[in-house]
PDB file of C-alpha atoms in Angstrom:
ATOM      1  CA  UNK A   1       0.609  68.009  41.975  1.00 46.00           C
ATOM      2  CA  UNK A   2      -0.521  64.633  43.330  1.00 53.00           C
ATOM      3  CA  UNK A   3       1.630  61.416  42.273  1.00 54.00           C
ATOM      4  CA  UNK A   4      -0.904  58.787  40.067  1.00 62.00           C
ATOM      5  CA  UNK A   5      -1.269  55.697  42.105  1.00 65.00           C
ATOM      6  CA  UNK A   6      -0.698  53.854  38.786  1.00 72.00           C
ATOM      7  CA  UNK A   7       2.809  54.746  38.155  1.00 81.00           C
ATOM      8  CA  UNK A   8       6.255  53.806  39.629  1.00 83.00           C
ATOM      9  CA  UNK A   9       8.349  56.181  41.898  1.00 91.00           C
ATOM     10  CA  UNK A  10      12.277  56.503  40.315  1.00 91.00           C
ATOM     11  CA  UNK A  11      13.090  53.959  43.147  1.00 93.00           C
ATOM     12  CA  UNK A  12      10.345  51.504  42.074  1.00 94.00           C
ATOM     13  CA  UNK A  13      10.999  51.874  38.675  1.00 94.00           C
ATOM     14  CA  UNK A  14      15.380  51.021  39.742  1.00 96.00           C
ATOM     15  CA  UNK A  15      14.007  48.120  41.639  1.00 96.00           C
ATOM     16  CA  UNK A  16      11.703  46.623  38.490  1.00 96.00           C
ATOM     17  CA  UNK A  17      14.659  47.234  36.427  1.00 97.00           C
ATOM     18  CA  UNK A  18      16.758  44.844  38.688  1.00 98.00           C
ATOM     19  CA  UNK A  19      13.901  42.289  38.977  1.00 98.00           C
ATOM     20  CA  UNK A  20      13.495  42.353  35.377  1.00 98.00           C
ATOM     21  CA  UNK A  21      17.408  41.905  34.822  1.00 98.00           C
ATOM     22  CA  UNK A  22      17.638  38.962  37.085  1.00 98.00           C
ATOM     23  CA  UNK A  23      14.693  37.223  35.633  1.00 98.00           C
ATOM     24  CA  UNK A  24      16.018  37.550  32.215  1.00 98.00           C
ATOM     25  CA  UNK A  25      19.589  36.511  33.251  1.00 98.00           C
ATOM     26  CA  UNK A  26      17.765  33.270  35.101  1.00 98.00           C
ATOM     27  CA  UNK A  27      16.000  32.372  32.234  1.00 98.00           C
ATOM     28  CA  UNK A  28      18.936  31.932  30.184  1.00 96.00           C
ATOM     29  CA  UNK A  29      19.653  33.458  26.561  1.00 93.00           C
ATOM     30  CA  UNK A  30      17.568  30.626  24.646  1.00 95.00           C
ATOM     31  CA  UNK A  31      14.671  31.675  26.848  1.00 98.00           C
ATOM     32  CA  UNK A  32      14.647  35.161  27.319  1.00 97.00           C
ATOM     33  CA  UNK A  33      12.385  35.805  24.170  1.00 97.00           C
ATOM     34  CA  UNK A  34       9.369  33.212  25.520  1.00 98.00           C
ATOM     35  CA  UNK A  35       9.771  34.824  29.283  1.00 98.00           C
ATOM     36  CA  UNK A  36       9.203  38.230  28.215  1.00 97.00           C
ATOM     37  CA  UNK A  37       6.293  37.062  25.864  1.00 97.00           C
ATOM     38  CA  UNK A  38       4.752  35.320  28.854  1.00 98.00           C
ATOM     39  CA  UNK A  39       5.476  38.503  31.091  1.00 98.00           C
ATOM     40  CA  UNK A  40       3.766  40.665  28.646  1.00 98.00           C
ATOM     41  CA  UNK A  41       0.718  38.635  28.296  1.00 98.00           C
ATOM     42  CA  UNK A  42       0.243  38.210  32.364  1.00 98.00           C
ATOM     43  CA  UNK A  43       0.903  42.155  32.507  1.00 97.00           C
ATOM     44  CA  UNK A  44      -1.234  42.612  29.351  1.00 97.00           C
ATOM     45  CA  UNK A  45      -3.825  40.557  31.129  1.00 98.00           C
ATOM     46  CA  UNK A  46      -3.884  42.180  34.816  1.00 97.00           C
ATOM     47  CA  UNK A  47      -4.363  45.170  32.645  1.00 96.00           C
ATOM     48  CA  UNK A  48      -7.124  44.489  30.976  1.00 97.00           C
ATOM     49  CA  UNK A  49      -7.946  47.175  28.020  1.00 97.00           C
ATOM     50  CA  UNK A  50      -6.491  46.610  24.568  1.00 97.00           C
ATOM     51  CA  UNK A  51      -6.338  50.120  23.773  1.00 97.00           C
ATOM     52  CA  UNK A  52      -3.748  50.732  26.966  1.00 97.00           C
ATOM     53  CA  UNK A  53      -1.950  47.745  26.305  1.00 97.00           C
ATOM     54  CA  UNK A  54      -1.694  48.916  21.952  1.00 97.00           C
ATOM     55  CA  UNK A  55      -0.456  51.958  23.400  1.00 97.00           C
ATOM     56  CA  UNK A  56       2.246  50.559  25.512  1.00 96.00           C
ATOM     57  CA  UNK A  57       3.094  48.527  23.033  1.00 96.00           C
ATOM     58  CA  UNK A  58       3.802  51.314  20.424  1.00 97.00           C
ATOM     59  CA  UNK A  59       5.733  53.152  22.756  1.00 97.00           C
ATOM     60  CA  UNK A  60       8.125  50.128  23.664  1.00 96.00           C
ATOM     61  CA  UNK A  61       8.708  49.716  19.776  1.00 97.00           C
ATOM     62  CA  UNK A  62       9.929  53.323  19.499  1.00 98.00           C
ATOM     63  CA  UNK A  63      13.103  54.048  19.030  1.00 95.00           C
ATOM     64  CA  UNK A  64      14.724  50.114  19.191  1.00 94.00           C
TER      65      UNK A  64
END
């Protein structure tokens, strides 16, 4: 089975998690909610198809 170039190995996906963490803890509680919105719009850019990005985004909302 070959790996998709697109996705994350377990230690990428550990070392997003701790980027992610940091850059939520430097922006601060009052700012968390407009860093993630600009994060998802440069991510939702670079990706480029609405259809991918609705589908990531209905997978994020399940189970919050």
């Amino acid at each position: 089975m070959t790996r998709n170039p697109n996705t994350s190995s377990l230690a990428d996906t550990e070392a997003i998690y701790d980027l992610l963490a940091e850059a939520i803890d430097q922006a601060g509680p009052g700012k968390t909610e407009l860093f993630l919105t600009k994060l998802a719009l440069l991510q939702s850019h670079a990706i480029g198809h609405v259809p991918s990005v609705q589908q990531y985004v209905n997978t994020a909302l399940q189970d919050l």
